[in-house]
Amino acid sequence: MPDGAATRTKGGPLGRRGRRVLIRPRGAGAISGETRQRILDVALDLFVEQGYDKTSLREIAERVGVTKAALYYHFQSKEDIVTTLHMPVHELMHSAMARLGDSTGPGSWLDFLDWLIEQLAAHSRLFLMYQRNATAIGEVHRKDHGGPEVEPEQLFLQRLADPALSLDERVRMAGSLAVVVSGAALAMQPGTPAPDPAELAATLRVAVRDLLRVGQPSA
Amino acid sequence: MPDGAATRTKGGPLGRRGRRVLIRPRGAGAISGETRQRILDVALDLFVEQGYDKTSLREIAERVGVTKAALYYHFQSKEDIVTTLHMPVHELMHSAMARLGDSTGPGSWLDFLDWLIEQLAAHSRLFLMYQRNATAIGEVHRKDHGGPEVEPEQLFLQRLADPALSLDERVRMAGSLAVVVSGAALAMQPGTPAPDPAELAATLRVAVRDLLRVGQPSA
DNA sequence: GTCTATAATGTGATAGAC
DNA sequence: GTCTATCACATTATAGAC
């Protein structure tokens, strides 16, 4: 059975659902990068909704309105799609580690959180995708990078394993990170109106300070 | 190709890896419930390690030392396995909602968190499994229970959608829940020694109070 | 209770025409 | 850049012998 025969009439028109107004007909050479971006958009939606593993290429292709084979023109593999989406977050985490440097303890941790809160608004949806597919993404990118554990997320937790830290400090540091992440998820909760990003960020900054028991933000 | 031919010598002995000392030989009728429990143990390990979706029945059967068909004697389906594992957590969440009742606001929320912290120690591994497979488990059990969204986890978030709550309250309530969950994950961080459960619980109780800005625990 | 063998289906991925 | 058609493979699940 051909690719989309189950869901599309054999010779029918291409644009389904009216999800998009086409400037020029599909199949005669689309604008550069346009389809690629739509694939990423659709994939992000599905990965967030139902997870990376449960989302098939057939499903992505269907929603975009192309065949699976077209996906393989734009991306080398399914993993390539999720890797491309995750890249900004990955780089963000990576440079966050660089910021943290070798210092430990709540002080530099707070700086890191402030910076993370700032970045979060711009990438909240990608962060959410990572949060909901952390294990899957972790394994994908462990398979690529040969090494055992290069995911920055894990590095954060390794920081907390520092024996110089008390249990109380560990709980509050890990907890404050969780607060920030939950704040990002809260911002995109369906059914509730999205809060003002600046107000949310300010609220988060105060909240993590309460949890880490340090002074209020300087700004 | 027969089931385990790739990993087990055709006529070889049954017990592999010496993972378990057998009182009496396998295949002559095992002790009631023994294999079933081992299946659950192995499945829990794998679901936590690499996720529900990426774990196949073949893999579970291999580690247990039986064939896939044997799994189907003990469980109706793969979903049945994960549902059985998730059941205690599900019931816990459910009764937590009953405890919360109709009241909103940080007051009853704190009571709920105290209770959750208490329960967490006894079920930390199952909670971790849920946390890492929330989307998968959610969909599995939505498929069973016909209804659209009966998962208690979602109900917690619906509480936070109450328009009577300020953004600050929402952030702190969602955040405090995240702190408790992260505390459970912290307790089982590989590589670091497991903290004393009672001490961890006490630390969490104080931490969530700092975040919710209420007094210290009465106990 | 466990096995062998197989069914039924879906998946990621590729070849080659247009 | 997208299509049709197909491949090779893994998966969940079942049937029936022992």
Coordinates of N, CA, C and O in Angstrom, one line a residue, chain A residues 47-153:
Chain A
F47 N 5.5 15.9 19.4 CA 6.5 15.4 20.5 C 6.0 15.9 21.8 O 6.2 15.2 22.8
V48 N 5.5 17.1 21.9 CA 5.1 17.7 23.2 C 3.8 17.0 23.6 O 3.6 16.6 24.8
E49 N 2.9 16.8 22.6 CA 1.6 16.2 22.9 C 1.6 14.8 23.4 O 1.1 14.4 24.4
Q50 N 2.3 14.0 22.6 CA 2.2 12.5 22.8 C 3.5 11.9 22.9 O 3.6 10.6 23.0
G51 N 4.6 12.6 22.9 CA 5.9 12.1 23.1 C 6.6 11.7 21.9 O 6.0 11.4 20.8
Y52 N 7.9 11.6 21.9 CA 8.7 11.3 20.7 C 8.5 9.9 20.2 O 8.3 9.7 19.1
D53 N 8.5 9.0 21.1 CA 8.4 7.6 20.8 C 7.1 7.2 20.1 O 7.0 6.5 19.2
K54 N 6.0 7.8 20.7 CA 4.7 7.5 20.2 C 4.3 8.2 18.9 O 3.3 8.0 18.3
T55 N 5.2 9.1 18.5 CA 4.9 9.9 17.3 C 5.7 9.3 16.1 O 6.9 9.1 16.1
S56 N 4.9 8.8 15.1 CA 5.5 8.2 13.9 C 5.7 9.2 12.8 O 5.1 10.3 12.8
L57 N 6.7 8.9 11.9 CA 6.9 9.7 10.8 C 5.7 9.8 9.9 O 5.4 10.9 9.3
R58 N 4.9 8.7 9.8 CA 3.7 8.8 9.1 C 2.8 9.9 9.6 O 2.2 10.6 8.8
E59 N 2.7 10.0 10.9 CA 1.8 10.9 11.5 C 2.3 12.4 11.2 O 1.5 13.3 10.9
I60 N 3.6 12.6 11.3 CA 4.1 13.9 11.0 C 3.8 14.3 9.6 O 3.3 15.4 9.3
A61 N 4.2 13.3 8.7 CA 4.0 13.6 7.3 C 2.5 13.9 6.9 O 2.2 14.8 6.2
E62 N 1.6 13.2 7.5 CA 0.2 13.4 7.3 C -0.2 14.8 7.7 O -0.9 15.5 6.9
R63 N 0.2 15.2 8.8 CA -0.2 16.6 9.3 C 0.4 17.7 8.4 O -0.2 18.7 8.2
V64 N 1.6 17.5 8.0 CA 2.3 18.5 7.2 C 1.6 18.5 5.8 O 1.6 19.5 5.2
G65 N 1.2 17.3 5.4 CA 0.6 17.2 4.1 C 1.5 16.8 3.0 O 1.3 17.1 1.8
V66 N 2.5 16.0 3.4 CA 3.5 15.4 2.5 C 3.6 13.9 2.8 O 2.9 13.4 3.7
T67 N 4.4 13.2 2.1 CA 4.7 11.8 2.4 C 5.9 11.7 3.2 O 6.7 12.6 3.4
K68 N 6.0 10.5 3.8 CA 7.2 10.2 4.6 C 8.5 10.4 3.8 O 9.5 11.0 4.4
A69 N 8.5 10.0 2.5 CA 9.7 10.2 1.7 C 10.2 11.6 1.7 O 11.4 11.9 1.7
A70 N 9.2 12.5 1.6 CA 9.5 14.0 1.6 C 10.3 14.4 2.9 O 11.2 15.2 2.9
L71 N 9.9 13.8 4.0 CA 10.6 14.1 5.3 C 12.0 13.7 5.1 O 12.9 14.4 5.7
Y72 N 12.3 12.6 4.4 CA 13.7 12.2 4.3 C 14.5 13.0 3.3 O 15.7 12.9 3.3
Y73 N 13.8 13.9 2.6 CA 14.6 14.8 1.8 C 15.1 15.9 2.7 O 16.3 16.4 2.6
H74 N 14.3 16.3 3.7 CA 14.7 17.4 4.6 C 15.5 17.0 5.8 O 16.3 17.8 6.3
F75 N 15.3 15.8 6.2 CA 16.1 15.3 7.4 C 16.6 13.9 7.1 O 16.0 13.1 6.4
Q76 N 17.8 13.7 7.8 CA 18.4 12.4 7.5 C 17.6 11.2 8.2 O 17.7 10.1 7.8
S77 N 17.0 11.5 9.3 CA 16.3 10.5 10.1 C 15.3 11.1 11.1 O 15.3 12.4 11.2
K78 N 14.6 10.3 11.7 CA 13.7 10.8 12.7 C 14.5 11.5 13.9 O 14.1 12.5 14.4
E79 N 15.6 10.8 14.2 CA 16.4 11.4 15.3 C 17.0 12.7 14.9 O 17.1 13.6 15.7
D80 N 17.2 12.9 13.6 CA 17.7 14.2 13.1 C 16.7 15.3 13.4 O 17.1 16.4 13.7
I81 N 15.4 15.0 13.3 CA 14.4 16.0 13.5 C 14.4 16.4 15.0 O 14.4 17.6 15.3
V82 N 14.4 15.4 15.9 CA 14.3 15.8 17.3 C 15.6 16.5 17.7 O 15.6 17.3 18.6
T83 N 16.7 16.0 17.1 CA 18.0 16.7 17.5 C 18.0 18.1 17.0 O 18.5 19.0 17.8
T84 N 17.5 18.4 15.9 CA 17.5 19.8 15.4 C 16.6 20.6 16.3 O 17.0 21.8 16.6
L85 N 15.5 20.1 16.7 CA 14.6 20.8 17.7 C 15.3 21.1 19.0 O 15.2 22.2 19.6
H86 N 16.0 20.1 19.4 CA 16.6 20.2 20.8 C 17.9 21.0 20.8 O 18.3 21.5 21.9
M87 N 18.5 21.2 19.7 CA 19.8 21.9 19.6 C 19.8 23.2 20.4 O 20.8 23.4 21.2
P88 N 18.9 24.2 20.2 CA 19.0 25.4 21.0 C 19.0 25.2 22.5 O 19.8 25.8 23.2
V89 N 18.2 24.3 23.0 CA 18.2 24.0 24.4 C 19.5 23.4 24.8 O 20.1 23.7 25.9
H90 N 20.0 22.5 24.0 CA 21.2 21.8 24.3 C 22.4 22.8 24.5 O 23.1 22.8 25.4
E91 N 22.4 23.7 23.5 CA 23.5 24.7 23.6 C 23.3 25.7 24.7 O 24.3 26.1 25.4
L92 N 22.1 26.0 25.1 CA 21.8 26.8 26.2 C 22.3 26.2 27.5 O 23.0 26.8 28.3
M93 N 22.0 24.9 27.6 CA 22.4 24.2 28.8 C 24.0 24.1 28.9 O 24.6 24.3 29.9
H94 N 24.5 23.9 27.7 CA 26.0 23.8 27.6 C 26.7 25.1 28.1 O 27.6 25.0 28.9
S95 N 26.2 26.2 27.6 CA 26.8 27.4 27.9 C 26.5 27.8 29.4 O 27.2 28.5 30.1
A96 N 25.4 27.3 29.9 CA 25.1 27.5 31.3 C 26.1 26.8 32.2 O 26.5 27.3 33.2
M97 N 26.5 25.6 31.8 CA 27.6 24.9 32.5 C 28.8 25.7 32.5 O 29.5 25.8 33.5
A98 N 29.1 26.3 31.4 CA 30.3 27.1 31.3 C 30.3 28.3 32.3 O 31.2 28.6 33.0
R99 N 29.1 28.9 32.4 CA 28.9 30.0 33.3 C 29.1 29.5 34.7 O 29.7 30.2 35.5
L100 N 28.6 28.4 35.0 CA 28.7 27.9 36.4 C 30.2 27.6 36.8 O 30.6 27.8 37.9
G101 N 30.9 27.2 35.8 CA 32.3 27.0 36.0 C 32.5 25.9 37.1 O 31.8 24.9 37.1
D102 N 33.5 26.1 37.9 CA 33.8 25.1 38.9 C 33.2 25.4 40.3 O 33.4 24.6 41.2
S103 N 32.6 26.6 40.4 CA 32.1 27.0 41.7 C 30.9 26.2 42.1 O 30.1 25.8 41.3
T104 N 30.8 25.9 43.4 CA 29.6 25.2 43.9 C 28.9 26.1 44.9 O 29.4 27.1 45.2
G105 N 27.8 25.6 45.4 CA 27.1 26.3 46.4 C 26.0 27.2 45.9 O 26.0 27.5 44.7
P106 N 25.1 27.7 46.7 CA 23.9 28.4 46.4 C 24.2 29.7 45.7 O 23.4 30.2 44.9
G107 N 25.4 30.3 45.9 CA 25.6 31.6 45.3 C 25.6 31.6 43.8 O 24.8 32.3 43.2
S108 N 26.5 30.9 43.3 CA 26.6 30.8 41.8 C 25.4 30.1 41.2 O 25.0 30.3 40.1
W109 N 24.8 29.2 42.0 CA 23.6 28.6 41.6 C 22.5 29.6 41.3 O 21.8 29.4 40.3
L110 N 22.4 30.6 42.1 CA 21.4 31.6 42.0 C 21.6 32.4 40.7 O 20.7 32.7 39.9
D111 N 22.9 32.7 40.4 CA 23.2 33.4 39.2 C 22.8 32.6 38.0 O 22.2 33.1 37.0
F112 N 23.1 31.3 38.1 CA 22.7 30.4 37.0 C 21.2 30.4 36.8 O 20.7 30.4 35.7
L113 N 20.4 30.3 37.9 CA 19.0 30.3 37.8 C 18.4 31.6 37.2 O 17.5 31.5 36.4
D114 N 18.9 32.7 37.6 CA 18.5 34.0 37.1 C 18.7 34.0 35.6 O 17.8 34.4 34.8
W115 N 19.8 33.5 35.2 CA 20.1 33.5 33.7 C 19.1 32.5 33.0 O 18.6 32.8 31.9
L116 N 18.9 31.4 33.6 CA 18.0 30.4 33.0 C 16.6 30.9 32.9 O 15.9 30.7 31.9
I117 N 16.1 31.6 33.9 CA 14.8 32.2 33.9 C 14.7 33.2 32.7 O 13.7 33.2 32.0
E118 N 15.7 33.9 32.5 CA 15.7 34.9 31.4 C 15.6 34.2 30.1 O 14.9 34.6 29.2
Q119 N 16.3 33.1 29.9 CA 16.3 32.4 28.6 C 15.0 31.6 28.4 O 14.6 31.4 27.3
L120 N 14.4 31.2 29.5 CA 13.3 30.3 29.4 C 12.1 30.8 28.6 O 11.5 30.0 27.8
A121 N 11.8 32.1 28.7 CA 10.7 32.6 28.0 C 10.8 32.4 26.5 O 9.8 32.1 25.8
A122 N 12.0 32.6 26.0 CA 12.2 32.6 24.6 C 12.2 31.2 24.0 O 12.0 31.0 22.8
H123 N 12.3 30.2 24.9 CA 12.4 28.8 24.4 C 11.5 27.9 25.2 O 11.8 26.7 25.3
S124 N 10.4 28.4 25.7 CA 9.6 27.6 26.7 C 9.1 26.3 26.1 O 9.1 25.3 26.7
R125 N 8.7 26.4 24.8 CA 8.1 25.2 24.2 C 9.1 24.1 24.0 O 8.9 23.0 24.1
L126 N 10.3 24.6 23.6 CA 11.4 23.6 23.4 C 11.8 23.0 24.7 O 12.1 21.8 24.8
F127 N 11.8 23.8 25.8 CA 12.1 23.2 27.1 C 11.1 22.2 27.5 O 11.5 21.1 28.0
L128 N 9.9 22.5 27.2 CA 8.8 21.6 27.5 C 9.0 20.3 26.8 O 8.8 19.2 27.3
M129 N 9.3 20.4 25.5 CA 9.6 19.1 24.7 C 10.7 18.3 25.4 O 10.6 17.1 25.5
Y130 N 11.8 19.0 25.8 CA 12.9 18.2 26.4 C 12.4 17.6 27.7 O 12.7 16.4 28.0
Q131 N 11.6 18.3 28.5 CA 11.2 17.8 29.8 C 10.4 16.6 29.6 O 10.5 15.6 30.3
R132 N 9.5 16.5 28.6 CA 8.6 15.4 28.4 C 9.3 14.3 27.6 O 8.7 13.2 27.5
N133 N 10.5 14.5 27.1 CA 11.1 13.4 26.3 C 12.6 13.3 26.7 O 13.4 12.9 25.9
A134 N 12.8 13.6 28.0 CA 14.2 13.7 28.5 C 15.0 12.3 28.2 O 16.1 12.3 27.7
T135 N 14.3 11.2 28.6 CA 15.0 10.0 28.5 C 15.3 9.6 27.0 O 16.4 9.2 26.6
A136 N 14.2 9.8 26.2 CA 14.4 9.5 24.8 C 15.5 10.4 24.1 O 16.3 9.9 23.4
I137 N 15.4 11.7 24.4 CA 16.4 12.6 23.8 C 17.8 12.3 24.3 O 18.8 12.3 23.6
G138 N 17.9 12.0 25.6 CA 19.1 11.6 26.2 C 19.8 10.4 25.5 O 21.0 10.5 25.2
E139 N 19.0 9.4 25.2 CA 19.6 8.2 24.6 C 19.9 8.5 23.1 O 20.9 8.0 22.6
V140 N 19.1 9.2 22.4 CA 19.4 9.6 21.0 C 20.8 10.2 20.9 O 21.6 9.8 20.1
H141 N 21.0 11.1 21.8 CA 22.2 12.0 21.6 C 23.4 11.4 22.3 O 24.5 11.7 22.0
R142 N 23.1 10.3 23.1 CA 24.2 9.6 23.7 C 24.7 8.6 22.6 O 25.9 8.3 22.5
K143 N 23.8 8.1 21.8 CA 24.2 7.2 20.7 C 25.1 8.0 19.7 O 26.0 7.4 19.1
D144 N 24.8 9.2 19.4 CA 25.6 10.0 18.5 C 27.0 10.3 19.1 O 28.0 9.9 18.5
H145 N 27.0 11.0 20.2 CA 28.2 11.5 20.8 C 29.0 10.4 21.5 O 29.7 10.7 22.5
G146 N 28.9 9.2 21.0 CA 29.8 8.1 21.6 C 29.9 8.1 23.1 O 29.5 7.1 23.7
G147 N 30.3 9.1 23.7 CA 30.6 9.2 25.1 C 29.4 8.8 25.9 O 28.3 8.7 25.4
P148 N 29.6 8.5 27.2 CA 28.6 7.9 28.0 C 27.5 8.9 28.4 O 26.3 8.6 28.3
E149 N 27.9 10.0 28.9 CA 26.9 10.9 29.5 C 27.3 12.4 29.3 O 28.0 13.0 30.1
V150 N 27.0 12.9 28.1 CA 27.4 14.3 27.9 C 26.3 15.3 28.0 O 26.5 16.5 27.9
E151 N 25.1 14.8 28.2 CA 23.9 15.6 28.3 C 24.1 16.6 29.5 O 24.3 16.2 30.6
P152 N 23.9 17.9 29.2 CA 24.1 18.9 30.3 C 23.2 18.7 31.5 O 23.6 18.9 32.6
E153 N 22.0 18.2 31.2 CA 21.1 18.0 32.3 C 21.7 17.1 33.4 O 21.5 17.4 34.6

